[in-house]
XYZ file of C-alpha atoms in Angstrom:
701
model
C -25.657 -34.773 3.534
C -22.083 -35.397 2.419
C -22.749 -39.129 2.236
C -25.676 -38.434 -0.103
C -23.534 -36.156 -2.275
C -20.811 -38.806 -2.385
C -23.227 -41.590 -3.404
C -24.890 -39.424 -6.067
C -21.654 -38.219 -7.674
C -19.961 -41.629 -7.668
C -23.083 -43.258 -9.139
C -23.575 -40.620 -11.883
C -20.140 -39.227 -12.789
C -20.830 -38.419 -16.450
C -24.065 -36.590 -15.666
C -22.245 -34.474 -13.092
C -19.442 -33.638 -15.540
C -21.833 -32.658 -18.357
C -24.061 -30.490 -16.147
C -21.031 -28.756 -14.629
C -19.462 -28.019 -18.015
C -22.725 -26.672 -19.480
C -23.238 -24.306 -16.551
C -19.596 -23.195 -16.672
C -19.783 -22.504 -20.423
C -22.963 -20.461 -19.981
C -21.421 -18.359 -17.197
C -18.246 -17.647 -19.162
C -19.953 -16.787 -22.455
C -22.880 -14.733 -21.152
C -21.038 -12.583 -18.595
C -19.360 -9.188 -19.158
C -15.620 -8.634 -18.771
C -14.363 -8.000 -15.241
C -11.916 -5.465 -16.691
C -14.876 -3.158 -17.366
C -15.438 -2.954 -13.604
C -11.819 -2.616 -12.463
C -10.174 0.632 -11.356
C -7.073 1.751 -9.506
C -8.549 5.117 -8.472
C -8.691 5.188 -4.671
C -11.064 8.162 -4.765
C -13.860 5.970 -6.101
C -13.582 3.725 -3.050
C -14.158 6.468 -0.474
C -17.583 7.389 0.963
C -18.947 10.724 -0.246
C -18.934 12.066 3.324
C -15.150 12.301 3.449
C -13.494 15.693 2.983
C -11.393 14.587 0.005
C -14.544 13.275 -1.709
C -16.406 16.529 -1.057
C -13.421 18.465 -2.368
C -13.397 16.325 -5.495
C -17.094 16.987 -5.996
C -16.496 20.738 -5.666
C -13.666 20.520 -8.186
C -15.805 18.597 -10.649
C -18.543 21.226 -10.347
C -16.547 24.434 -10.487
C -13.174 23.500 -12.028
C -13.656 20.476 -14.297
C -10.518 21.265 -16.273
C -8.234 20.921 -13.216
C -10.253 18.588 -10.997
C -9.643 15.514 -13.113
C -6.581 13.353 -13.528
C -3.349 15.283 -13.932
C 0.124 14.696 -15.266
C 3.532 16.276 -15.381
C 5.268 16.004 -18.739
C 8.938 16.374 -17.741
C 11.274 17.646 -20.486
C 15.057 17.433 -20.029
C 18.187 17.250 -22.140
C 19.388 13.734 -22.932
C 22.887 14.654 -21.686
C 21.557 15.985 -18.341
C 22.818 19.525 -18.952
C 20.855 22.699 -18.254
C 18.224 23.727 -20.788
C 19.447 26.425 -23.169
C 17.109 29.274 -24.155
C 16.463 27.399 -27.387
C 15.675 24.215 -25.446
C 13.288 26.138 -23.200
C 11.521 27.561 -26.232
C 11.214 24.068 -27.761
C 9.857 22.638 -24.502
C 7.303 25.458 -24.169
C 6.323 24.952 -27.792
C 5.675 21.274 -27.030
C 2.763 22.372 -24.844
C 1.230 24.309 -27.737
C 1.842 21.403 -30.117
C 0.113 18.854 -27.891
C -2.698 21.292 -27.084
C -3.316 21.805 -30.779
C -3.551 18.081 -31.499
C -6.864 17.869 -29.586
C -6.028 14.486 -28.091
C -9.251 12.805 -26.873
C -9.328 12.847 -23.077
C -6.834 15.731 -22.750
C -8.303 19.037 -21.562
C -5.136 21.068 -21.716
C -1.330 21.098 -21.812
C 0.180 24.260 -20.344
C 3.586 25.784 -19.722
C 4.011 28.666 -17.253
C 7.029 30.520 -15.871
C 6.871 28.137 -12.899
C 7.246 25.176 -15.277
C 11.027 25.713 -15.444
C 12.964 24.333 -12.498
C 15.171 26.687 -10.480
C 18.313 24.880 -11.598
C 17.211 25.187 -15.224
C 17.656 21.492 -16.006
C 14.002 20.503 -16.430
C 10.659 21.853 -17.518
C 7.427 20.314 -16.218
C 4.424 20.879 -18.495
C 1.061 20.431 -16.791
C -1.349 18.018 -18.487
C -5.032 18.022 -17.494
C -7.266 15.096 -18.399
C -11.038 14.856 -18.830
C -11.848 12.356 -16.114
C -10.370 10.588 -13.143
C -7.379 8.211 -13.045
C -8.521 4.832 -14.282
C -11.269 6.147 -16.576
C -11.151 4.581 -20.036
C -10.780 7.930 -21.790
C -7.897 8.958 -19.514
C -6.158 5.596 -19.820
C -6.352 5.810 -23.602
C -4.958 9.354 -23.631
C -1.819 8.669 -21.573
C 0.091 6.585 -24.182
C -0.940 9.041 -26.921
C 0.518 11.969 -24.966
C 3.723 10.019 -24.400
C 4.073 8.967 -28.034
C 3.186 12.376 -29.484
C 5.609 14.147 -27.136
C 8.441 11.802 -28.130
C 7.617 12.285 -31.814
C 7.573 16.082 -31.488
C 11.009 16.084 -29.818
C 12.672 13.871 -32.416
C 15.716 15.524 -33.941
C 16.385 17.574 -30.795
C 18.526 16.899 -27.745
C 15.417 16.800 -25.553
C 13.590 13.816 -24.073
C 10.277 13.662 -22.215
C 8.546 11.500 -19.643
C 4.995 11.602 -18.306
C 4.199 11.024 -14.645
C 1.321 12.010 -12.335
C -1.779 10.145 -11.183
C -3.075 9.461 -14.699
C 0.212 7.930 -15.891
C 0.692 6.071 -12.613
C -2.760 4.528 -13.024
C -1.962 3.320 -16.541
C 1.429 1.934 -15.528
C -0.085 0.248 -12.469
C -2.718 -1.484 -14.584
C -0.066 -2.648 -17.053
C 2.108 -3.890 -14.196
C -0.771 -5.896 -12.744
C -1.578 -7.374 -16.145
C 2.028 -8.571 -16.418
C 1.852 -9.776 -12.824
C -1.244 -11.859 -13.548
C 0.547 -13.650 -16.379
C 3.654 -14.282 -14.268
C 1.587 -15.512 -11.328
C -0.490 -17.832 -13.487
C 2.538 -19.438 -15.149
C 4.482 -19.766 -11.886
C 1.467 -21.193 -10.053
C 0.788 -23.794 -12.735
C 4.438 -24.873 -12.747
C 4.491 -25.176 -8.946
C 1.341 -27.301 -8.871
C 2.438 -29.546 -11.746
C 5.857 -30.203 -10.236
C 4.798 -30.710 -6.613
C 1.686 -32.800 -7.241
C 3.616 -34.911 -9.708
C 6.378 -35.431 -7.151
C 4.029 -36.201 -4.238
C 1.715 -38.636 -6.018
C 4.086 -39.651 -8.825
C 1.294 -39.415 -11.358
C 1.169 -37.030 -14.329
C -2.620 -37.335 -14.398
C -2.951 -36.104 -10.815
C -0.576 -33.248 -11.604
C -2.616 -32.066 -14.594
C -6.226 -32.481 -13.386
C -6.196 -29.744 -10.679
C -4.580 -27.262 -13.080
C -7.212 -27.855 -15.762
C -10.145 -27.859 -13.346
C -9.055 -24.786 -11.395
C -8.225 -22.964 -14.631
C -11.839 -23.370 -15.761
C -13.083 -22.426 -12.281
C -11.027 -19.207 -12.499
C -12.822 -18.259 -15.725
C -16.201 -19.004 -14.129
C -15.395 -17.019 -10.981
C -14.145 -14.040 -12.984
C -17.336 -14.089 -15.048
C -19.633 -14.368 -12.023
C -17.761 -11.576 -10.231
C -18.298 -9.350 -13.266
C -21.999 -10.246 -13.180
C -22.265 -9.224 -9.525
C -20.321 -5.994 -10.141
C -22.638 -5.134 -13.032
C -25.753 -6.036 -11.034
C -24.870 -3.964 -7.965
C -22.961 -1.236 -9.795
C -19.538 -1.253 -8.140
C -15.909 -1.323 -9.300
C -13.201 -3.614 -7.949
C -9.556 -2.920 -7.207
C -6.794 -3.785 -9.672
C -5.386 -6.219 -7.086
C -8.419 -8.541 -7.270
C -7.318 -10.364 -10.428
C -3.925 -11.337 -9.004
C -5.445 -12.345 -5.669
C -8.116 -14.506 -7.348
C -5.440 -16.491 -9.200
C -3.472 -17.422 -6.095
C -6.570 -17.942 -3.926
C -8.241 -20.309 -6.363
C -5.152 -22.300 -7.242
C -4.129 -22.312 -3.585
C -7.336 -23.436 -1.872
C -8.420 -25.461 -4.903
C -5.253 -27.524 -4.773
C -5.680 -27.852 -0.998
C -9.158 -29.315 -1.379
C -8.035 -31.729 -4.099
C -5.033 -32.845 -2.030
C -7.232 -33.380 1.067
C -9.471 -35.653 -1.006
C -6.599 -37.468 -2.726
C -4.786 -38.379 0.486
C -7.903 -39.828 2.135
C -8.941 -41.590 -1.094
C -5.480 -43.159 -1.444
C -5.474 -44.161 2.226
C -8.704 -46.156 1.751
C -7.471 -47.713 -1.496
C -4.345 -48.880 0.302
C -6.519 -50.511 2.964
C -8.091 -52.726 0.290
C -11.365 -50.973 -0.545
C -12.701 -50.709 -4.095
C -12.522 -47.444 -6.037
C -16.176 -46.629 -5.417
C -16.056 -47.505 -1.712
C -12.878 -45.532 -1.127
C -14.126 -42.488 -3.009
C -17.514 -42.472 -1.283
C -15.816 -42.605 2.113
C -13.270 -39.930 1.177
C -15.901 -37.509 -0.141
C -18.114 -38.130 2.903
C -15.371 -37.523 5.465
C -13.277 -34.923 3.646
C -16.397 -33.187 2.340
C -17.266 -32.097 5.861
C -13.733 -30.804 6.413
C -13.629 -28.988 3.063
C -17.081 -27.475 3.596
C -16.120 -26.268 7.073
C -12.863 -24.845 5.751
C -14.642 -23.120 2.862
C -17.300 -21.658 5.164
C -14.549 -20.385 7.448
C -12.821 -18.648 4.559
C -16.123 -17.299 3.225
C -17.032 -16.025 6.687
C -13.707 -14.242 7.060
C -13.994 -12.673 3.603
C -17.622 -11.709 4.296
C -16.382 -9.550 7.175
C -14.843 -7.321 4.482
C -18.362 -6.321 3.456
C -18.546 -4.280 6.665
C -15.595 -2.142 5.582
C -16.500 1.361 4.404
C -13.364 1.522 2.297
C -14.485 0.341 -1.124
C -11.110 -1.124 -2.108
C -11.630 -3.658 0.717
C -15.387 -4.222 0.630
C -15.392 -4.801 -3.140
C -12.826 -7.585 -2.735
C -15.362 -9.602 -0.745
C -17.820 -10.615 -3.530
C -15.118 -12.004 -5.815
C -13.351 -13.885 -3.029
C -16.615 -15.304 -1.651
C -17.687 -16.429 -5.124
C -14.249 -17.996 -5.696
C -14.358 -20.095 -2.525
C -18.021 -21.077 -2.982
C -17.517 -22.227 -6.590
C -14.352 -24.106 -5.620
C -16.232 -25.837 -2.792
C -18.969 -27.029 -5.164
C -16.314 -28.127 -7.650
C -14.389 -30.085 -5.012
C -17.535 -31.948 -3.934
C -18.919 -32.673 -7.416
C -16.698 -32.316 -10.487
C -13.452 -33.508 -8.882
C -14.859 -36.796 -7.433
C -16.770 -37.349 -10.695
C -13.492 -37.163 -12.640
C -11.837 -39.471 -10.107
C -14.687 -41.959 -10.545
C -14.337 -41.980 -14.330
C -10.565 -42.419 -14.159
C -10.660 -45.076 -11.435
C -7.263 -46.543 -10.615
C -5.868 -44.948 -13.795
C -5.790 -41.748 -11.735
C -2.635 -42.988 -10.000
C -0.965 -44.186 -13.215
C 1.714 -45.449 -13.623
C 2.570 -46.643 -10.081
C -0.933 -47.009 -8.617
C -1.949 -45.912 -5.100
C 1.016 -47.762 -3.560
C 1.182 -49.438 -0.172
C 1.033 -48.081 3.335
C 4.492 -47.440 4.726
C 5.134 -48.582 8.270
C 7.467 -45.720 9.102
C 7.358 -42.088 7.995
C 8.962 -38.938 9.420
C 5.572 -38.031 10.871
C 5.406 -41.310 12.774
C 8.329 -40.131 14.905
C 6.734 -36.684 15.265
C 3.445 -38.226 16.371
C 5.208 -40.416 18.923
C 7.129 -37.428 20.321
C 3.935 -35.396 20.681
C 2.177 -38.270 22.453
C 5.053 -38.645 24.919
C 6.140 -35.021 25.461
C 3.350 -32.672 24.355
C 4.430 -29.894 26.750
C 7.944 -29.772 25.272
C 6.658 -29.605 21.709
C 4.013 -26.968 22.521
C 6.545 -24.873 24.424
C 9.148 -24.975 21.648
C 6.641 -23.962 18.958
C 5.189 -21.273 21.219
C 8.593 -19.682 21.837
C 9.358 -19.468 18.106
C 6.012 -17.856 17.320
C 6.127 -15.403 20.212
C 9.608 -14.234 19.191
C 8.376 -13.580 15.646
C 5.215 -11.902 16.959
C 7.305 -9.369 18.889
C 8.559 -7.877 15.617
C 4.975 -7.050 14.550
C 5.065 -4.027 16.869
C 7.511 -2.392 14.444
C 5.007 -2.292 11.577
C 5.051 0.944 9.553
C 2.697 1.526 6.625
C 3.294 3.209 3.275
C 0.835 4.713 0.793
C 3.434 5.260 -1.912
C 1.725 3.417 -4.764
C 4.251 4.804 -7.247
C 7.208 3.564 -5.223
C 5.744 0.053 -5.258
C 6.052 -0.159 -9.038
C 9.250 -1.476 -10.682
C 11.977 1.182 -10.908
C 11.980 1.050 -14.728
C 8.275 1.953 -14.960
C 7.907 5.068 -17.189
C 5.994 7.097 -14.585
C 8.556 6.191 -11.916
C 11.468 7.220 -14.137
C 9.742 10.511 -14.981
C 9.038 11.131 -11.291
C 12.683 10.502 -10.409
C 13.698 13.053 -13.029
C 11.102 15.517 -11.716
C 12.304 15.037 -8.146
C 15.866 15.997 -9.056
C 14.818 19.529 -10.014
C 11.424 20.196 -8.382
C 9.963 19.767 -4.885
C 8.686 16.203 -4.423
C 5.165 17.515 -3.931
C 5.094 18.921 -7.470
C 4.066 15.460 -8.659
C 0.603 15.876 -7.162
C -0.264 19.278 -5.640
C -2.890 19.562 -2.936
C -5.978 21.581 -3.908
C -7.898 23.768 -1.459
C -11.415 24.615 -2.623
C -13.268 27.617 -1.188
C -16.996 27.784 -1.964
C -19.943 29.844 -0.831
C -23.523 30.737 -1.644
C -22.421 34.099 -3.090
C -19.267 35.617 -4.531
C -16.227 34.092 -2.861
C -14.646 36.327 -0.228
C -11.280 37.743 -1.246
C -10.529 38.167 2.444
C -11.021 34.449 3.041
C -8.865 33.550 0.036
C -6.066 35.789 1.243
C -6.304 34.354 4.759
C -6.266 30.741 3.482
C -3.248 31.399 1.244
C -1.377 33.193 4.020
C -2.117 30.602 6.712
C -1.193 27.647 4.484
C 1.965 29.387 3.244
C 3.100 29.621 6.847
C 2.826 25.867 7.402
C 6.218 24.228 7.794
C 6.607 21.713 4.952
C 4.718 23.725 2.304
C 6.926 24.585 -0.660
C 4.677 27.021 -2.535
C 1.087 28.268 -2.749
C -0.288 29.372 -6.128
C -2.546 32.422 -6.476
C -6.266 31.596 -6.155
C -8.152 30.707 -9.323
C -11.761 31.916 -9.401
C -14.604 29.958 -11.013
C -16.588 31.488 -13.893
C -19.568 32.326 -11.684
C -17.317 33.762 -8.974
C -18.734 31.583 -6.190
C -15.733 29.257 -5.814
C -11.956 29.343 -5.881
C -9.149 26.787 -5.905
C -5.696 27.248 -4.400
C -2.948 24.829 -5.453
C -0.416 23.898 -2.776
C 2.907 22.142 -3.418
C 4.467 20.258 -0.503
C 8.148 19.623 0.119
C 7.419 15.948 0.784
C 6.572 13.131 -1.599
C 2.758 13.437 -1.845
C 2.336 9.702 -1.118
C 4.625 9.606 1.926
C 3.439 9.307 5.524
C 5.079 12.684 6.243
C 2.915 14.323 3.551
C -0.204 12.558 4.825
C 0.482 13.763 8.369
C 1.142 17.270 7.072
C -2.146 17.478 5.156
C -4.228 15.756 7.846
C -3.000 18.139 10.526
C -1.359 21.511 9.796
C -2.602 22.042 6.216
C -6.238 21.197 6.917
C -6.173 23.099 10.216
C -4.701 26.184 8.576
C -7.163 26.059 5.671
C -10.217 25.495 7.879
C -9.268 28.231 10.348
C -9.755 30.900 7.702
C -13.353 29.917 6.910
C -16.190 32.260 7.874
C -19.967 31.594 8.128
C -21.411 30.949 4.672
C -18.066 29.777 3.289
C -16.794 26.197 3.063
C -13.113 25.295 2.788
C -12.238 21.766 1.602
C -8.798 20.201 1.141
C -8.560 17.760 -1.770
C -6.015 16.077 -4.019
C -4.263 12.716 -3.952
C -2.572 13.274 -0.597
C -5.856 14.288 1.015
C -7.480 11.202 -0.482
C -4.902 8.928 1.123
C -5.365 10.747 4.418
C -9.012 9.671 4.396
C -8.095 6.197 3.138
C -5.690 5.769 6.057
C -8.214 6.934 8.640
C -10.970 4.709 7.255
C -8.648 1.726 6.985
C -7.871 1.967 10.679
C -11.581 2.099 11.491
C -12.340 -0.828 9.164
C -9.577 -2.887 10.754
C -11.151 -2.440 14.181
C -14.424 -3.748 12.713
C -13.273 -6.527 10.387
C -10.804 -8.237 12.734
C -13.215 -9.096 15.576
C -16.137 -9.891 13.251
C -14.017 -12.348 11.271
C -12.821 -13.940 14.532
C -16.398 -14.381 15.805
C -17.540 -15.933 12.521
C -14.644 -18.383 12.554
C -15.290 -19.255 16.226
C -18.944 -20.061 15.488
C -18.036 -22.310 12.550
C -15.335 -24.105 14.525
C -17.696 -24.603 17.449
C -20.366 -26.087 15.187
C -17.847 -28.382 13.499
C -16.072 -29.661 16.617
C -19.095 -29.608 18.990
C -16.801 -28.589 21.823
C -15.954 -25.473 23.822
C -12.251 -25.594 24.561
C -11.117 -27.003 21.204
C -12.376 -24.028 19.107
C -10.887 -21.574 21.610
C -7.535 -23.322 21.327
C -7.676 -23.084 17.546
C -8.590 -19.392 17.684
C -5.644 -18.623 19.967
C -3.371 -20.585 17.640
C -4.643 -18.688 14.604
C -4.194 -15.311 16.326
C -0.631 -16.249 17.251
C -0.029 -17.354 13.670
C -1.150 -13.959 12.352
C 1.002 -12.019 14.832
C 4.032 -14.165 14.017
C 3.402 -13.767 10.278
C 3.158 -9.981 10.468
C 6.302 -9.981 12.603
C 8.121 -12.036 9.981
C 7.025 -9.607 7.244
C 8.310 -6.668 9.314
C 11.570 -8.517 9.944
C 12.125 -9.270 6.250
C 10.994 -6.040 4.591
C 11.702 -3.366 7.205
C 14.675 -4.794 9.081
C 16.503 -6.819 6.423
C 15.497 -5.245 3.086
C 15.192 -1.762 4.645
C 11.894 -0.770 3.028
C 10.470 2.611 4.087
C 7.170 0.936 4.933
C 4.838 -1.935 4.147
C 1.807 -1.435 1.895
C -1.121 -0.108 3.922
C -3.468 -2.956 2.896
C -1.133 -5.782 3.962
C -2.151 -6.248 7.645
C -5.893 -6.582 7.018
C -5.523 -8.714 3.868
C -2.821 -10.813 5.522
C -5.068 -11.309 8.537
C -7.912 -12.592 6.392
C -5.738 -14.918 4.329
C -3.686 -16.340 7.177
C -6.612 -16.644 9.578
C -9.028 -18.056 7.018
C -6.830 -20.233 4.831
C -4.486 -21.243 7.648
C -7.518 -22.471 9.576
C -8.025 -25.114 6.855
C -5.111 -27.100 8.215
C -6.213 -26.728 11.809
C -9.661 -27.970 10.830
C -8.231 -31.001 9.034
C -6.081 -32.015 12.000
C -8.784 -31.171 14.569
C -11.347 -33.202 12.638
C -9.044 -36.220 12.658
C -8.331 -35.693 16.369
C -12.078 -35.603 16.992
C -12.648 -38.687 14.842
C -10.003 -40.687 16.707
C -11.225 -39.473 20.111
C -14.817 -40.388 19.249
C -13.609 -43.830 18.212
C -12.401 -44.379 21.772
C -8.717 -43.518 21.639
C -7.081 -41.776 24.565
C -6.212 -38.104 23.820
C -2.477 -38.785 23.443
C -3.064 -41.770 21.194
C -5.539 -39.716 19.174
C -2.908 -36.980 18.761
C -0.319 -39.490 17.563
C -2.768 -41.095 15.117
C -3.884 -37.733 13.714
C -0.305 -36.600 13.132
C 0.747 -39.880 11.507
C -2.207 -39.918 9.110
C -3.048 -36.299 8.367
C 0.165 -34.316 8.977
C 1.547 -35.436 5.560
C -1.612 -34.057 3.930
C -1.264 -30.766 5.773
C 2.447 -30.459 5.001
C 1.983 -31.225 1.294
C -0.968 -28.859 0.952
C 0.819 -26.127 2.877
C 3.982 -26.304 0.801
C 1.974 -26.136 -2.434
C -0.104 -23.217 -1.170
C 2.934 -21.370 0.202
C 4.836 -21.665 -3.068
C 1.708 -20.593 -4.948
C 1.520 -17.365 -2.969
C 5.295 -16.961 -3.145
C 4.898 -16.583 -6.919
C 3.673 -13.046 -6.157
C 7.263 -12.111 -5.334
C 8.178 -12.598 -9.014
C 5.944 -9.754 -10.229
C 8.257 -6.848 -9.404
C 5.421 -5.129 -7.495
C 6.350 -4.389 -3.892
C 2.846 -4.723 -2.445
C 2.270 -8.088 -4.137
C 5.708 -9.276 -3.026
C 4.867 -8.323 0.561
C 1.499 -10.050 0.346
C 2.911 -13.148 -1.362
C 5.822 -13.664 1.010
C 3.653 -12.809 4.007
C 0.959 -15.352 3.171
C 3.603 -17.933 2.248
C 5.228 -17.501 5.670
C 1.845 -17.629 7.387
C 0.838 -20.790 5.548
C 4.158 -22.455 6.404
C 3.674 -21.562 10.065
C 0.128 -22.960 9.972
C 0.977 -26.088 7.967
C 4.359 -27.010 9.459
C 4.166 -25.737 13.043
C 0.624 -24.940 14.099
C -1.537 -27.741 12.725
C 0.828 -30.753 12.912
C 2.615 -29.771 16.148
C 0.924 -27.203 18.381
C -2.740 -28.212 17.993
C -2.141 -31.967 18.626
C 0.166 -31.101 21.539
C -2.501 -28.925 23.150
C -5.144 -31.633 22.694
C -2.810 -34.192 24.295
C -2.009 -31.839 27.186
C -5.613 -30.882 27.918
C -6.907 -34.414 27.495
C -10.634 -35.020 27.596
C -11.274 -31.407 28.623
C -10.199 -30.385 25.111
C -13.383 -32.019 23.752
C -15.855 -31.135 26.510
C -18.842 -31.606 26.528
C -18.439 -34.277 23.834
C -17.852 -37.788 25.114
C -15.864 -40.557 23.482
C -17.497 -43.819 22.545
C -16.209 -46.913 24.318
C -13.565 -48.491 22.121
C -14.329 -52.045 21.079
C -12.028 -54.865 22.082
C -10.579 -57.271 19.558
C -13.075 -59.979 20.578
C -16.005 -57.573 20.144
């Protein structure tokens, strides 16, 4: 099949280019914007069966004015002093002013006696929005509230800042938009510099950037089409991940093809012969790698947590489109350019000695020593993975100068940390809500250690429901708050329920409680399914039993070592409170799937050399000499591409970027060029059982 594709593309390069560009233009122009299907609201990603979702539904039905997005408009003096009676009157009047402006998307702005902090230095006005965090109407209202509040306080000694889930959502979206621009620029620079340095050709440096840039537009458009067709939203992280995934794997595929193409040109073949051979041989490797990545990402579809499952379509589309591009458009462009592709120095000549020649010789002679040394390093790193601690503090992951973070810091100096996002307890029934139940719920929850205050119940207009607002002492996004709500608060609230009455605990903290529980369940599903899919693909590619098992063990060790390195850097060295809760499962998929690319490339060359009649140790040496440079170059480019995420100022992206970069380096510099060839040399012919090697021809033959 790949030989046919190679012959067709090389024979008809202009037709391939025109057809590809027409289809790409149609997809980009005719598709909706992906931004219309992007949200940062975790509530939308939870199944309706979860308690926080049911509580949200009850709030929407009975208390629409308080069940939507909320905000705390914090008013303080610019000099940090206590608010004077006049200041307090001005701050209270700000609520009336904003309420009277009828800002679209704002249900109400209120000031109560509880709005003034006990130390008298701050007043927190409560802002209620018409909709959930991430809704267009809410997002549009947040900057208006901020601007109008600042305008109203001009000429006074007071300043204001808006925080809460609505403001956090807006600031998060803005931060990710800035991150996308930073990532794109950094990624392009990395690819231009490294490809130009490796191949010493400005044309080779530019082509992948241009091609992958167009592919990114196509993938974004197709993902929006799928989201519109099936009616789902995607997480705000998808855009940033798509950039690094496409430029990362896309550059990998191009580099795989370039190295094999140049190798054949150096052996004396014509452009067409060399390119046909390269596409035929590398095409199988690239297709296997792409299917492995697609299979791993497809496992995300089994996750019940929408923020994970909705990542899958975009990532699958990205890899599939990049695979088609690597097998069609890229070789077509190479055919048109011919030897001009390597301008100005040409493909060069084969060097007799390279650093990898010595590495290959060492592996062939002492495979046990090499395997043992690499194994010790990875096991030591893997030990640190046991110290992993998660965090759900999405606000704390934003840059410290983010407006909602600054306002929260100000709020936290004068109010309990839980005031940022109170927990709501909804009590509903078929008839009038029982005052006895309400009193029991309030009393039981008030007695929970860690609860700062419990507001009086608020009754719905029809009298069949009530909501009780609970403020915790802890940061509502902290693990301590999640544990408090999941256990004592929910237990206390539920214990007061009587037949015919339902008690539901909702709010942001309750939402993250359910997110955490579902994430753990999804992890137990996604991890083994992804491993099985990868094992099947590796078995089909290598037509052996022991070889795929070796690669799977290597990949698992790579993931454990990578997670251990992330724990070592962020928890031990940088002293973070925790690592973003999505990192382990996303890191697993990226490291296992993308890192397998390099194992497949080396294993395919090992298989090729073994089938050609070489002894296992000679095959290992030959594979390292010829393909380890490809793996190392691709890995360094991919690692630096993901490392660009550390420039965004977002903690979760920095953790993901550095984590994947470390994982890719382990896979590309230790696993694929050292451990896998060493294991094949150690295990000998058993590594390839039941496949048999062909008898190698003698010189006379």
